[in-house]
XYZ file of C-alpha atoms in Angstrom:
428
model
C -17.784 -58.831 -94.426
C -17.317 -57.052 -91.148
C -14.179 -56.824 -89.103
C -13.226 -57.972 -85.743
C -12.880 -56.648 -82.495
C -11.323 -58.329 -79.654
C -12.067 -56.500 -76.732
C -12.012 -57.743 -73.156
C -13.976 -56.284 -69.567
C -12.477 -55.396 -66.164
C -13.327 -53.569 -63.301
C -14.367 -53.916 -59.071
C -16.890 -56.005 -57.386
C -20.814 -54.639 -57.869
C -19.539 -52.192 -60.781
C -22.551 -54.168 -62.942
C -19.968 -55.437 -65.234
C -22.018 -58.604 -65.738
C -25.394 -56.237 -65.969
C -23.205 -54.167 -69.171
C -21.941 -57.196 -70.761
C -25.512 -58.940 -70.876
C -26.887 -55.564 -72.043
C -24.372 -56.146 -75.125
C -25.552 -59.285 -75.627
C -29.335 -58.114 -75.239
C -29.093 -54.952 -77.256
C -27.490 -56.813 -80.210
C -29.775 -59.449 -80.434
C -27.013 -62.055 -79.463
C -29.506 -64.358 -77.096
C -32.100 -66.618 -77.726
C -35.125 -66.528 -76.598
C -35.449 -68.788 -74.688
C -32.441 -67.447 -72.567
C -34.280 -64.293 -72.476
C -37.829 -66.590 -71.186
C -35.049 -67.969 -68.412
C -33.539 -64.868 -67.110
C -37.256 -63.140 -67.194
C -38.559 -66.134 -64.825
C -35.382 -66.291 -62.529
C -35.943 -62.560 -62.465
C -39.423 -62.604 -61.180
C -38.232 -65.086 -58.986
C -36.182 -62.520 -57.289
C -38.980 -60.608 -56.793
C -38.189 -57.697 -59.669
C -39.748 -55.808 -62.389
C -37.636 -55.823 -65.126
C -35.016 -58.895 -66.585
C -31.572 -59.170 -64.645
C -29.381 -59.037 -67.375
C -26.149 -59.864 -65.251
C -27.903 -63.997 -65.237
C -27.372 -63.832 -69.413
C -23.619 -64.171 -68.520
C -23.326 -65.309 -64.981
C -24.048 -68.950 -66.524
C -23.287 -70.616 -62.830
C -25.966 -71.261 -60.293
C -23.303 -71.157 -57.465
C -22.014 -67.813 -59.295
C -25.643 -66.045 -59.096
C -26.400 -67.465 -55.155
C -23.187 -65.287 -53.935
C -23.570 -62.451 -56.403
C -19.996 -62.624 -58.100
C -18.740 -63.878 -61.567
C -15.376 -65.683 -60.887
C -14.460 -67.143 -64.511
C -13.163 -65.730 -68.148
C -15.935 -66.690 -70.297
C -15.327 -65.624 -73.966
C -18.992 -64.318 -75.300
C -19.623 -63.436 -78.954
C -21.634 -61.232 -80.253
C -22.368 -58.811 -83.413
C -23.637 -55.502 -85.044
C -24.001 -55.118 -88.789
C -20.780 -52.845 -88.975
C -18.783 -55.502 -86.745
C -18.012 -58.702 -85.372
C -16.835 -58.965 -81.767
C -15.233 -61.196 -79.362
C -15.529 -60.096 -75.537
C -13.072 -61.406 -72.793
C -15.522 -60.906 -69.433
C -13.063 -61.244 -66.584
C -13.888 -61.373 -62.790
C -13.832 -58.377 -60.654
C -12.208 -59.637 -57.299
C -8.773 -58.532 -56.893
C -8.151 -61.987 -56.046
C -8.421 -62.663 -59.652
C -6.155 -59.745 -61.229
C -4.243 -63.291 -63.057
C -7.554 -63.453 -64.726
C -7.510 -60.020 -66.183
C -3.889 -60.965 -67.481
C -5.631 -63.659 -69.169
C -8.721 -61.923 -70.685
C -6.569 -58.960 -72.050
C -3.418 -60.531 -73.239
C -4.972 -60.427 -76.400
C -7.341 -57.586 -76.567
C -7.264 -54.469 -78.857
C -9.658 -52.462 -76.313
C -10.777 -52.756 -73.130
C -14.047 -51.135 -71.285
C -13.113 -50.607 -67.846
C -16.235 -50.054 -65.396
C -16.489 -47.966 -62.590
C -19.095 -47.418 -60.303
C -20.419 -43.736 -60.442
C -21.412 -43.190 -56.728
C -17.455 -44.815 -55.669
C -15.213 -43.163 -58.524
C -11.611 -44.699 -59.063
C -10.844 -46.771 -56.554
C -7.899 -48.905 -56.131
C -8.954 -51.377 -57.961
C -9.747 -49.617 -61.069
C -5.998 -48.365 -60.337
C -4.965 -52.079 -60.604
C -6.546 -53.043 -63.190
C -5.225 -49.709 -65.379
C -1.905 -50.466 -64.447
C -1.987 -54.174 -65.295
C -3.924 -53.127 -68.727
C -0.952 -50.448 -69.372
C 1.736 -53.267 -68.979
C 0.123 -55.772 -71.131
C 0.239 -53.007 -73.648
C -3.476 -52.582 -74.574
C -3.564 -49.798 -77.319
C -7.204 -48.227 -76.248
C -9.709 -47.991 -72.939
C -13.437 -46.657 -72.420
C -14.131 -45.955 -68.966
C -17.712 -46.864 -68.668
C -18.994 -44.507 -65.624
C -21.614 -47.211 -64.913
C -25.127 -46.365 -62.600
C -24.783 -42.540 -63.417
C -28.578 -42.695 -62.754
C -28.007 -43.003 -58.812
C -25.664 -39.539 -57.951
C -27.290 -36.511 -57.243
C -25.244 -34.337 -59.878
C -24.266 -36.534 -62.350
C -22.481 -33.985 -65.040
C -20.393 -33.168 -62.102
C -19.212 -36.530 -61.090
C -18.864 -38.108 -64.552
C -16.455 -34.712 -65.310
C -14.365 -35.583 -61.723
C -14.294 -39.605 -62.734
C -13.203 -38.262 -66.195
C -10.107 -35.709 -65.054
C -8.817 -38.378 -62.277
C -8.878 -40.905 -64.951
C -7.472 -39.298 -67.806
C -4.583 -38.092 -65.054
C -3.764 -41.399 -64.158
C -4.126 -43.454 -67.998
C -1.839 -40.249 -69.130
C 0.900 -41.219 -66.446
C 0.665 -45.158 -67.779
C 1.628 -44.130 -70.625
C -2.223 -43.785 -73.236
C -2.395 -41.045 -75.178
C -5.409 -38.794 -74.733
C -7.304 -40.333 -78.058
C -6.862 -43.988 -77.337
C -9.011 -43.163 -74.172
C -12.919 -42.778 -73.690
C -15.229 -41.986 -70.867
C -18.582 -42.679 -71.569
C -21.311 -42.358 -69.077
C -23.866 -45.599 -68.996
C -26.619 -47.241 -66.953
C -25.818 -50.343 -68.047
C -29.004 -51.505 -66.280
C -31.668 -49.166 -68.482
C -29.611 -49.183 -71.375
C -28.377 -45.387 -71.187
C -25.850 -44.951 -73.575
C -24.937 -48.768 -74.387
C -26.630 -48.721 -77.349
C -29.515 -45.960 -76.973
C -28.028 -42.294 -76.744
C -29.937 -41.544 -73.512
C -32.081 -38.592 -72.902
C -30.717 -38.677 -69.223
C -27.168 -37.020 -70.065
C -27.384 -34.021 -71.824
C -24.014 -32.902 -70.675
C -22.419 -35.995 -72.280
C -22.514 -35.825 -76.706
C -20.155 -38.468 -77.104
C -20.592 -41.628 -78.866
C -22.499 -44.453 -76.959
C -20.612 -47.789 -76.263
C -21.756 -50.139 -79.222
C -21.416 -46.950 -81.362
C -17.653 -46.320 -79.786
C -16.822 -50.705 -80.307
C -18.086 -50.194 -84.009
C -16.316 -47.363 -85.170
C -12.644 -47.591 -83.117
C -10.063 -48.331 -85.310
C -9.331 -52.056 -85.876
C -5.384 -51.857 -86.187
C -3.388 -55.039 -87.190
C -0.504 -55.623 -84.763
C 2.218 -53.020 -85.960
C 4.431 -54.153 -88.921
C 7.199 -53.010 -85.973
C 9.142 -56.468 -86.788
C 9.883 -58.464 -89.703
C 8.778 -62.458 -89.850
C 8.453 -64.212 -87.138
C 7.204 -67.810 -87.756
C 7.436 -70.109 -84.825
C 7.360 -73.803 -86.066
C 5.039 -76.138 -84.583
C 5.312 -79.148 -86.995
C 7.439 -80.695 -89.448
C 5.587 -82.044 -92.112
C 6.568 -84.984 -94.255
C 3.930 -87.208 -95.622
C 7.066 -89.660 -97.403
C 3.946 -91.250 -99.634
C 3.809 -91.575 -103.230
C 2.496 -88.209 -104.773
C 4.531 -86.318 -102.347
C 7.652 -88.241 -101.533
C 10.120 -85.507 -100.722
C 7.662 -82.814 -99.343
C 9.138 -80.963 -96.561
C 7.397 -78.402 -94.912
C 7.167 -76.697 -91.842
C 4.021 -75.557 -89.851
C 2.576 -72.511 -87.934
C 1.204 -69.825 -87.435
C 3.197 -66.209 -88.377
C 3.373 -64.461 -85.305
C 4.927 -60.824 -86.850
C 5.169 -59.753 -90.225
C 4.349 -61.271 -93.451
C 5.995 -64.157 -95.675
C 6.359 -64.517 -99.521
C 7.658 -66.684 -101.832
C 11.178 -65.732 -102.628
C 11.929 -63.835 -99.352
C 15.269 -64.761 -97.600
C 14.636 -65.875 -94.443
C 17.112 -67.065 -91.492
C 16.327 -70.238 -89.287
C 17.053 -69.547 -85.597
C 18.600 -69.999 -83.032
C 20.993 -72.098 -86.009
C 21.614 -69.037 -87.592
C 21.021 -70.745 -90.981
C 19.856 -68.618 -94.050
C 17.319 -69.675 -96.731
C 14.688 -68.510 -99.210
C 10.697 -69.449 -99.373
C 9.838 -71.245 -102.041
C 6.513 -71.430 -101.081
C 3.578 -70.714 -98.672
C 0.976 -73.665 -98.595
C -2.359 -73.690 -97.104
C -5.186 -76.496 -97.442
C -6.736 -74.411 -99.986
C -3.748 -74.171 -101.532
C -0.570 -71.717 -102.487
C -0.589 -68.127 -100.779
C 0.986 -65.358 -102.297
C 1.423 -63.592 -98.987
C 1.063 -64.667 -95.701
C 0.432 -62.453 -93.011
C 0.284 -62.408 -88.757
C -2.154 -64.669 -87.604
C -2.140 -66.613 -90.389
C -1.643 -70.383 -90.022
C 0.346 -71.656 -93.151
C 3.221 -74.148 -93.929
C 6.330 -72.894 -95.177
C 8.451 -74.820 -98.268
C 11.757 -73.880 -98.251
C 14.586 -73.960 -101.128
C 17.517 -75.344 -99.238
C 17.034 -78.923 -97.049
C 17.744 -77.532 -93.898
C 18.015 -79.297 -90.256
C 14.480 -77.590 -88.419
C 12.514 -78.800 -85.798
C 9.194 -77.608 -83.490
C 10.684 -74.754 -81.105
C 12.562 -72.974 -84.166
C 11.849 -69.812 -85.846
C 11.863 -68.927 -89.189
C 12.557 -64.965 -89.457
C 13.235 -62.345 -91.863
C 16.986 -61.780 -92.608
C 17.074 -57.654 -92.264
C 15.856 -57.816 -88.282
C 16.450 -61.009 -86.909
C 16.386 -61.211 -83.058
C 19.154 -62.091 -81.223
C 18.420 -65.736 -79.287
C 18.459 -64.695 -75.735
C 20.092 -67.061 -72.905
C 19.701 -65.061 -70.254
C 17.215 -62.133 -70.500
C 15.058 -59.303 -67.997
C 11.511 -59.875 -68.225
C 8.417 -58.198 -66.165
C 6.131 -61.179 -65.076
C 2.739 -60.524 -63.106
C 3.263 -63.738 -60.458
C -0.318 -66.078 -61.048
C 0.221 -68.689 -58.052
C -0.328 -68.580 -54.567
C 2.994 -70.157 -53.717
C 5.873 -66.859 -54.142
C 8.228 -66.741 -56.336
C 11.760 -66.846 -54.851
C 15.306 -65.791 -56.896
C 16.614 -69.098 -57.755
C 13.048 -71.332 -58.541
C 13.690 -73.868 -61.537
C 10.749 -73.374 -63.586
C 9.644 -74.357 -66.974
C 9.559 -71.396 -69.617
C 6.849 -71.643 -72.758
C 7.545 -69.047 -75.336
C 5.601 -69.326 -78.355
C 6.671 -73.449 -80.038
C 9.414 -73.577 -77.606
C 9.256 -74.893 -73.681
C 12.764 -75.111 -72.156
C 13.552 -75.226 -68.509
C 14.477 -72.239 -66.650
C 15.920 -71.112 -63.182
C 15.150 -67.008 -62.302
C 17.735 -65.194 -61.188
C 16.684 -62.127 -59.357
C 13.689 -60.262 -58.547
C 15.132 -56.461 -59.685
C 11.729 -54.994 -58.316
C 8.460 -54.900 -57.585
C 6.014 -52.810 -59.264
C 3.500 -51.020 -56.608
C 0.638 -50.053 -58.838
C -1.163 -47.827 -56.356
C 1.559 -45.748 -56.049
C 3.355 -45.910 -59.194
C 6.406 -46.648 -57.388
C 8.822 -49.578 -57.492
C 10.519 -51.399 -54.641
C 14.463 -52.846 -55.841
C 15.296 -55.816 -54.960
C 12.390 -57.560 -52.531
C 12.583 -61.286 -51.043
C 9.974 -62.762 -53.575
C 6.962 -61.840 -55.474
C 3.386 -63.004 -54.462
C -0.033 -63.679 -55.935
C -1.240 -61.323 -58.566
C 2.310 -59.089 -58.183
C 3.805 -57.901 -60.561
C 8.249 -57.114 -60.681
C 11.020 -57.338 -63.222
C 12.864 -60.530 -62.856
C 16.087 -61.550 -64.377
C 15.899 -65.465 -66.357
C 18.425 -67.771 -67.517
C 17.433 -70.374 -70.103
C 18.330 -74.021 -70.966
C 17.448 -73.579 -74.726
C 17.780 -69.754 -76.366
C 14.189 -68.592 -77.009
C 13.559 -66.106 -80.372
C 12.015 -63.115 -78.875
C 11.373 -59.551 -79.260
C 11.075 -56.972 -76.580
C 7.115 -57.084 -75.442
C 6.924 -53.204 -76.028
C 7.875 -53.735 -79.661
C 5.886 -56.852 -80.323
C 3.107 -58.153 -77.643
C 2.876 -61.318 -79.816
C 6.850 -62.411 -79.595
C 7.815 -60.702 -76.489
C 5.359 -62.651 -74.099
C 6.137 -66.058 -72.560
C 4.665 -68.236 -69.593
C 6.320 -69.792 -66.522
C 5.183 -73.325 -65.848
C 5.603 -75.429 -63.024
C 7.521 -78.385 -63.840
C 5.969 -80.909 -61.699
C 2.283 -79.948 -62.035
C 2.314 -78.239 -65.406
C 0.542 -75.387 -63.749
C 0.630 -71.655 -65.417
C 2.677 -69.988 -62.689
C 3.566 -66.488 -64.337
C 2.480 -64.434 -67.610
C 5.835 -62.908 -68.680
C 6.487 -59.677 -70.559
C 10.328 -59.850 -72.044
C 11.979 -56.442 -71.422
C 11.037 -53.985 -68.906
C 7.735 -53.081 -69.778
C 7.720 -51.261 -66.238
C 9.940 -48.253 -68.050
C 7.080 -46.840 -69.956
C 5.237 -46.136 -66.851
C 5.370 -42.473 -65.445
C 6.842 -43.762 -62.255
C 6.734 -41.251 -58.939
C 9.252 -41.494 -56.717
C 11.079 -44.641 -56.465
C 11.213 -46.144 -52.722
């Protein structure tokens, strides 16, 4: 059985994103034909020779008449050695809280740049935002290295200026790849390409099959949000009481001692229950219900966590936030604050800084944060949420900020400062 890769897209406006990602899609033999039959008519229809690719992804008519993709569409596709699940975010910068989205989760990310434009501020953006979300590994694809005039040359410049600036957000030089495509003939997607003999690297599909696949660091212990109580109360299972989730960190067994916060109550696990039935271990990202020796008072919004690390429930916290609303954020907005099981209101204190991530520079203390910003705030909470710093655990240490009255996502919330493990330059 092969493993998974979730892996997500980003870069600028007329990169070809859309063109790479269908030529995934194409070169694995992840379309039908008769999608293939549509794009080749629609492309003859535009009056060229060869099959658009970019219409295999850019599903809406509206979408294809202006020439941009505006969505996250989740596309699957696979290679004998792998399985893989692709995140294809939208290139405007208008849409940077749609990047958040697409890579919140992802293990890699292929960046695009255009060849004949370099990095540009954009690709800038989008490296910063990818660096605070904590994605462990990039390829820069150098997409349409067909069109320069020197193409060794540029593809080596694109390659130092990028490596400079992923080295200052904090990637180490291994967990980074240029790779030099033309995502439009298929150079180096999945066919090594005759066309760039000063390039012996891997191509993409062969880079996305042969990564390493790491399972989020055993940094923490077990962290079990609880979503449900279960207690059927009929006759074959009259006092069953069991709690339900998914583990977020770590790994559970029966017999470990586990504390139930923010109570503070300790316990042991008598056992670990699926559908299927008893588990011997558990592990993150498994959904499971959890039997307990001791009848203890739990409801949805607790966490069940090992004894020898247990978080500290936080009240009042720092968190970085990239701000996802058009309407700014002021200090002093009552907002609702989703973190894992758990929604509790919330009122932000202040906005410490903004994060300029041109410049690599902060700005202390500004008057409010705006769409697609991104600044470390200061949060006090109704309820104490179970969290872990977002550099230690991505999975624990990120929370949303909802809009009470329209239930709207207003803010994608780091807890900590994940700002600090930036090379900043100098601060304003």
């Amino acid at each position: 059985m092969s493993d998974l890769l979730r892996l997500a897209t980003a870069g600028s406006v007329d990169d070809g994103k859309s063109t790479l990602v269908g030529r995934l899609l194409y070169d694995t033999k992840s379309v039908l034909a008769d999608q293939i039959d549509a794009v080749t008519r629609a492309s003859v229809d535009k009056g060229l020779d060869t099959p658009d690719l970019s219409l295999l992804v850019d599903g809406l008519r509206a979408e294809r008449e202006q020439g941009i993709t505006i969505d996250v569409a989740y596309r699957y596709f696979a290679t004998p050695k792998r399985s893989f699940v692709l995140a294809d975010t939208p290139g405007h910068v208008q849409y940077t809280r749609n990047t958040v989205s697409g890579a919140s989760t992802a293990q890699l990310v292929v960046l695009l740049v255009d060849a004949r434009k370099g990095v540009i501020s954009q690709t800038r953006k989008h490296a910063a935002v990818l660096a605070l979300l904590g994605v462990p590994r990039l390829v820069l694809a150098v997409n349409k290295i067909d069109l320069v005039e020197d193409p060794a040359t540029v593809f080596a410049d694109i390659s130092r200026e990028f490596g400079e600036l992923t080295s200052s957000l904090g990637w180490a030089a291994e967990d980074v790849v240029e790779i030099p495509v033309s995502a439009l003939h298929g150079d180096n997607v999945a066919v090594r390409s005759e066309n760039t003999p000063y390039y012996d690297g891997p191509t993409l599909i062969e880079h996305l099959e042969s990564v390493p696949v790491d399972a989020e660091p055993h940094r923490v212990g077990l962290r079990f949000p609880v979503q449900y109580v279960i207690r059927p109360r009929t006759a074959d299972f009259p006092d069953y009481r069991g709690y339900a989730g998914q583990v977020a960190a770590g790994e559970v067994r029966p017999g470990d001692e586990v504390v139930v916060l923010p109570s503070g109550i300790r316990t042991t696990v008598s056992r670990v229950d699926t559908a299927d039935g008893e588990l011997d271990v558990a592990h993150a990202g498994r959904s499971v219900t959890l039997v307990l020796e001791d009848d203890v008072d739990i409801s949805r919004g607790d966490t069940i966590a090992s004894v020898g690390d247990a978080p500290e429930p936080l009240g009042e916290f720092e968190a970085t936030v990239c701000w996802l609303a058009e309407k700014p954020l002021h200090p002093g907005a009552r907002l609702l604050l989703k973190h894992g099981t758990r929604t509790t209101q919330a009122i932000v204190g202040a906005i410490v800084e903004r994060f300029d991530e041109q410049e690599l520079t902060t700005e202390p203390s500004p008057a409010s944060l705006a769409l697609n910003e991104i600044g470390k705030i200061s949060v006090r909470v109704a309820e104490p949420i179970v969290a872990d710093d977002y550099r230690v655990n991505r999975h624990t240490g990120s929370f949303l900020l909802i809009d009470p009255a329209g239930g709207n996502t207003l803010a994608a919330g780091l807890v900590g400062d994940a700002i600090a493990a930036i090379e900043l330059g100098e601060r304003v």
